[in-house]
Tab-separated table of C-alpha atoms in Angstrom:
chain	number	residue	atom	x	y	z
L	1	MET	CA	0.005	-0.007	-0.008
L	2	GLY	CA	1.417	3.387	-0.966
L	3	THR	CA	1.594	6.558	1.047
L	4	TYR	CA	-1.575	8.648	0.984
L	5	PHE	CA	-1.536	12.182	-0.314
L	6	PRO	CA	-3.063	14.665	2.159
L	7	ILE	CA	-5.926	16.500	0.525
L	8	PHE	CA	-8.584	18.900	1.744
L	9	ILE	CA	-11.927	18.860	-0.057
L	10	ASN	CA	-15.028	20.969	0.261
L	11	LEU	CA	-17.785	18.700	1.661
L	12	GLU	CA	-20.412	21.444	1.876
L	13	GLY	CA	-23.596	19.962	0.408
L	14	LYS	CA	-21.842	16.772	-0.808
L	15	LYS	CA	-23.932	13.620	-0.473
L	16	VAL	CA	-22.257	11.070	1.807
L	17	GLN	CA	-23.733	7.621	2.298
L	18	VAL	CA	-22.867	5.911	5.567
L	19	PHE	CA	-23.565	2.247	6.194
L	20	GLY	CA	-23.573	1.289	9.897
L	21	GLY	CA	-25.209	2.747	12.956
L	22	GLY	CA	-22.659	2.134	15.755
L	23	LYS	CA	-19.890	4.033	17.468
L	24	ILE	CA	-17.503	4.196	14.524
L	25	ALA	CA	-20.231	5.379	12.168
L	26	ALA	CA	-21.273	8.012	14.730
L	27	ARG	CA	-17.723	9.377	14.945
L	28	ARG	CA	-17.452	9.515	11.131
L	29	VAL	CA	-20.858	11.182	10.819
L	30	ALA	CA	-20.039	13.817	13.459
L	31	ALA	CA	-16.874	14.782	11.559
L	32	LEU	CA	-18.684	14.922	8.225
L	33	LEU	CA	-21.471	17.111	9.630
L	34	GLU	CA	-18.922	19.566	11.010
L	35	PHE	CA	-17.790	20.189	7.452
L	36	GLY	CA	-21.272	20.613	5.932
L	37	ALA	CA	-21.815	17.213	4.240
L	38	GLU	CA	-25.324	15.970	3.540
L	39	VAL	CA	-25.153	12.622	5.364
L	40	HIS	CA	-27.541	9.694	4.954
L	41	VAL	CA	-27.120	6.703	7.275
L	42	ILE	CA	-28.512	3.273	6.476
L	43	ALA	CA	-28.363	0.663	9.218
L	44	PRO	CA	-30.739	-1.878	10.776
L	45	GLU	CA	-29.881	-0.486	14.240
L	46	ILE	CA	-29.062	3.161	15.032
L	47	SER	CA	-27.084	4.185	18.107
L	48	GLY	CA	-28.295	6.790	20.570
L	49	LYS	CA	-25.400	9.068	19.525
L	50	LEU	CA	-26.591	9.018	15.908
L	51	GLU	CA	-30.171	9.711	17.045
L	52	GLU	CA	-28.863	12.710	18.998
L	53	LEU	CA	-26.895	13.997	16.005
L	54	ALA	CA	-29.980	13.660	13.813
L	55	ARG	CA	-32.028	15.754	16.217
L	56	GLN	CA	-29.376	18.514	16.076
L	57	ALA	CA	-28.456	18.430	12.360
L	58	GLU	CA	-30.786	19.178	9.435
L	59	ASN	CA	-28.228	17.641	7.053
L	60	LEU	CA	-28.437	14.131	8.587
L	61	THR	CA	-31.043	11.534	7.764
L	62	LEU	CA	-31.322	8.060	9.278
L	63	GLU	CA	-32.866	5.018	7.631
L	64	ARG	CA	-33.370	1.847	9.684
L	65	ARG	CA	-32.899	-0.992	7.250
L	66	PRO	CA	-30.147	-3.225	5.843
L	67	TYR	CA	-27.897	-2.233	2.943
L	68	LEU	CA	-29.325	-3.017	-0.494
L	69	PRO	CA	-27.441	-2.938	-3.809
L	70	GLY	CA	-28.142	0.418	-5.458
L	71	ASP	CA	-28.009	2.406	-2.235
L	72	LEU	CA	-25.087	4.438	-3.622
L	73	ALA	CA	-27.108	5.932	-6.479
L	74	ALA	CA	-26.695	9.592	-5.405
L	75	ALA	CA	-23.586	9.281	-3.237
L	76	GLU	CA	-20.447	11.277	-3.843
L	77	LEU	CA	-18.594	9.610	-0.934
L	78	ALA	CA	-19.269	6.424	1.081
L	79	ILE	CA	-18.430	5.025	4.476
L	80	ALA	CA	-18.782	1.307	5.265
L	81	ALA	CA	-18.745	1.072	9.034
L	82	THR	CA	-20.927	-1.981	9.772
L	83	ASN	CA	-19.961	-4.843	11.980
L	84	ASP	CA	-20.650	-7.227	9.084
L	85	GLU	CA	-17.616	-7.860	6.847
L	86	GLY	CA	-19.846	-9.182	4.069
L	87	VAL	CA	-21.899	-5.989	3.970
L	88	ASN	CA	-18.733	-3.859	4.086
L	89	ASP	CA	-17.362	-5.854	1.132
L	90	MET	CA	-20.585	-5.406	-0.867
L	91	VAL	CA	-20.447	-1.656	-0.257
L	92	TYR	CA	-16.799	-1.607	-1.277
L	93	TRP	CA	-17.431	-3.431	-4.572
L	94	GLU	CA	-20.475	-1.282	-5.377
L	95	CYS	CA	-18.301	1.805	-4.790
L	96	ARG	CA	-15.704	0.394	-7.178
L	97	ARG	CA	-18.332	-0.120	-9.902
L	98	GLU	CA	-19.898	3.278	-9.379
L	99	GLY	CA	-16.621	5.230	-8.962
L	100	VAL	CA	-17.559	6.454	-5.482
L	101	PRO	CA	-14.602	6.988	-3.089
L	102	VAL	CA	-15.076	4.780	-0.005
L	103	ASN	CA	-13.682	4.335	3.477
L	104	VAL	CA	-14.129	0.783	4.838
L	105	ALA	CA	-13.605	1.334	8.540
L	106	SER	CA	-12.600	-2.291	9.215
L	107	ASP	CA	-10.117	-2.711	6.312
L	108	LYS	CA	-7.486	-0.052	5.510
L	109	GLU	CA	-6.698	-1.928	2.249
L	110	LYS	CA	-10.185	-1.012	1.019
L	111	CYS	CA	-9.957	2.689	1.798
L	112	ASP	CA	-9.638	5.351	-0.849
L	113	PHE	CA	-9.196	7.824	2.001
L	114	PHE	CA	-8.671	7.834	5.753
L	115	PHE	CA	-10.451	9.853	8.390
L	116	PRO	CA	-7.756	11.983	9.979
L	117	GLY	CA	-7.532	13.234	13.493
L	118	ILE	CA	-8.810	16.793	13.144
L	119	ALA	CA	-7.408	19.830	14.902
L	120	LYS	CA	-9.374	22.950	14.040
L	121	GLU	CA	-9.091	26.473	15.379
L	122	GLY	CA	-10.576	29.381	13.445
L	123	ASP	CA	-9.464	29.191	9.790
L	124	ILE	CA	-6.743	26.639	10.548
L	125	THR	CA	-7.593	22.964	9.996
L	126	VAL	CA	-5.004	20.221	10.413
L	127	GLY	CA	-5.553	16.569	9.554
L	128	VAL	CA	-3.374	13.863	11.064
L	129	THR	CA	-3.084	10.239	9.998
L	130	ALA	CA	-0.641	7.411	10.620
L	131	GLY	CA	-1.600	5.722	7.379
L	132	GLY	CA	-4.146	3.531	9.101
L	133	LYS	CA	-1.454	1.825	11.184
L	134	ASP	CA	-1.090	3.514	14.581
L	135	HIS	CA	-4.315	5.220	15.641
L	136	ARG	CA	-2.930	5.962	19.130
L	137	LYS	CA	0.064	7.807	17.734
L	138	ALA	CA	-2.169	9.814	15.384
L	139	ALA	CA	-4.504	10.672	18.288
L	140	GLN	CA	-1.571	11.844	20.433
L	141	ALA	CA	-0.210	13.999	17.604
L	142	THR	CA	-3.676	15.490	16.997
L	143	ALA	CA	-4.024	16.353	20.698
L	144	LYS	CA	-0.655	18.133	20.712
L	145	ILE	CA	-1.570	20.047	17.549
L	146	ARG	CA	-4.893	21.106	19.163
L	147	GLU	CA	-2.941	22.433	22.141
L	148	LEU	CA	-0.599	24.296	19.845
L	149	LEU	CA	-3.479	25.857	17.884
L	150	LYS	CA	-5.291	26.920	21.045
L	151	GLY	CA	-2.118	28.679	22.209
L	152	ARG	CA	-1.874	30.464	18.857
L	153	PRO	CA	1.893	30.913	19.020
L	154	TRP	CA	1.979	32.568	15.579
L	155	GLU	CA	-0.014	35.543	16.904
L	156	GLY	CA	1.640	38.456	18.682
């Protein structure tokens, strides 16, 4: 697997299809909402956290049902974050056919992109990844960058 190129994209109004209703899906959805994505979640079971996010965000819809082929019809980006490897694989292969970039949370080899640790302060946004290998190290680096941004050492 090669090294990933860091890229920042405008998600405002982009249609993102998320499969899965648990903790990982909720974390991904929260990040996507922060950047203005139009998020649609499909999962047989939806966590309380996702329910809470849906009450607070107009750009999040929840649909309680299993994945069905064709669910990516309008998606510009997809997240497969179910606890069923078979479903994640079906989503991955449908994304390949449809040309939709996908992140399969359980398999870094099937990710077109990673979700970085995000440090954001004002107009500054920093994304941190360890290439899907060392999440703890990436989280520690993100925390340090957040501290640095809050201190705003470049000002004054």
